[in-house]
PDB file of C-alpha atoms in Angstrom:
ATOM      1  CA  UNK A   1      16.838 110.998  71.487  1.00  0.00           C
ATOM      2  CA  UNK A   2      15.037 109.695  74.574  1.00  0.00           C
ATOM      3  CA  UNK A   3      13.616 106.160  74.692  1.00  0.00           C
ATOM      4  CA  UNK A   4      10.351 105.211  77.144  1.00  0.00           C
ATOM      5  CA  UNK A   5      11.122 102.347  79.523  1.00  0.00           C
ATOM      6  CA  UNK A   6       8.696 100.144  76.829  1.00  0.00           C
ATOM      7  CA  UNK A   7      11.208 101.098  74.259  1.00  0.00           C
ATOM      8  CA  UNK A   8      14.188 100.163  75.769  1.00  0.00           C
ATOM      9  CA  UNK A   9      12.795  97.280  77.050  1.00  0.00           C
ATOM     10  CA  UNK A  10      12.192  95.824  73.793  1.00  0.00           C
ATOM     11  CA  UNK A  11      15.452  97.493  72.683  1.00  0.00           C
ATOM     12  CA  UNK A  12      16.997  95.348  75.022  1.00  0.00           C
ATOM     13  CA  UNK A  13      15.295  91.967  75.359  1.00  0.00           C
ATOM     14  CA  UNK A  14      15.044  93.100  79.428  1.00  0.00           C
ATOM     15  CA  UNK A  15      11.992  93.155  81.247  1.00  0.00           C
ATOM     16  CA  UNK A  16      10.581  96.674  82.224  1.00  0.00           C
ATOM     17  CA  UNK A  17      10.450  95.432  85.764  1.00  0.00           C
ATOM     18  CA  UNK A  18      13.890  94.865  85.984  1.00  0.00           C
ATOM     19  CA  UNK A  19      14.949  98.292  84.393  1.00  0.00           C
ATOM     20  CA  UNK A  20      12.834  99.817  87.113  1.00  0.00           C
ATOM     21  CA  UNK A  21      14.800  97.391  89.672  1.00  0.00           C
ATOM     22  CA  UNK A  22      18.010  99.023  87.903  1.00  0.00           C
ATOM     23  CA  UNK A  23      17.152 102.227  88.772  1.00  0.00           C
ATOM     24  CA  UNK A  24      16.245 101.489  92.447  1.00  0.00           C
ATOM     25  CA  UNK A  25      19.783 100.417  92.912  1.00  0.00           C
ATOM     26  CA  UNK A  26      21.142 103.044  90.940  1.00  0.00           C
ATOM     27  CA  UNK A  27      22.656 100.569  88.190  1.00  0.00           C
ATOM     28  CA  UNK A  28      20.843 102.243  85.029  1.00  0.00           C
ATOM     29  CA  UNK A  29      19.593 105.690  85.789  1.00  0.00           C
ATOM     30  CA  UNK A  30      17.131 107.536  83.261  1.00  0.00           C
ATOM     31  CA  UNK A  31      17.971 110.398  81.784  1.00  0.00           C
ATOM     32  CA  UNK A  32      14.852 112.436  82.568  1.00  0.00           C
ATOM     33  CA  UNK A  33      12.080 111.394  84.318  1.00  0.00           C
ATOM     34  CA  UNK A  34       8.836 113.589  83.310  1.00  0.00           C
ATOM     35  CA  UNK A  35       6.831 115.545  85.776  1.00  0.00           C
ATOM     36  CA  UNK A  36       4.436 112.437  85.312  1.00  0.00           C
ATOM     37  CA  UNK A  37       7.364 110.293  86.835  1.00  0.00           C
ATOM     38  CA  UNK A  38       7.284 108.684  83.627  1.00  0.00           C
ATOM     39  CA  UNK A  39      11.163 107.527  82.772  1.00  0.00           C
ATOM     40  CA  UNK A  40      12.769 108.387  79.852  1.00  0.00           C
TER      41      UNK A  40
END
């Protein structure tokens, strides 16, 4: 099942800033990120 950043981030208590930040660094990568760029 694939979760939106929104969903995780509520998930998760984290903000969806920060899971963005995680990906930057390459600390939590999305599974699939849509042709939109949307991150899943």
């Amino acid at each position: 099942m694939l979760y939106t950043v929104k969903e995780v981030s509520e998930l998760s208590n984290v903000t969806i800033k920060t899971l963005h930040h995680y990906h930057k660094i390459g600390l939590l990568l999305p599974s699939k990120i849509s042709d939109a760029g949307y991150r899943f």
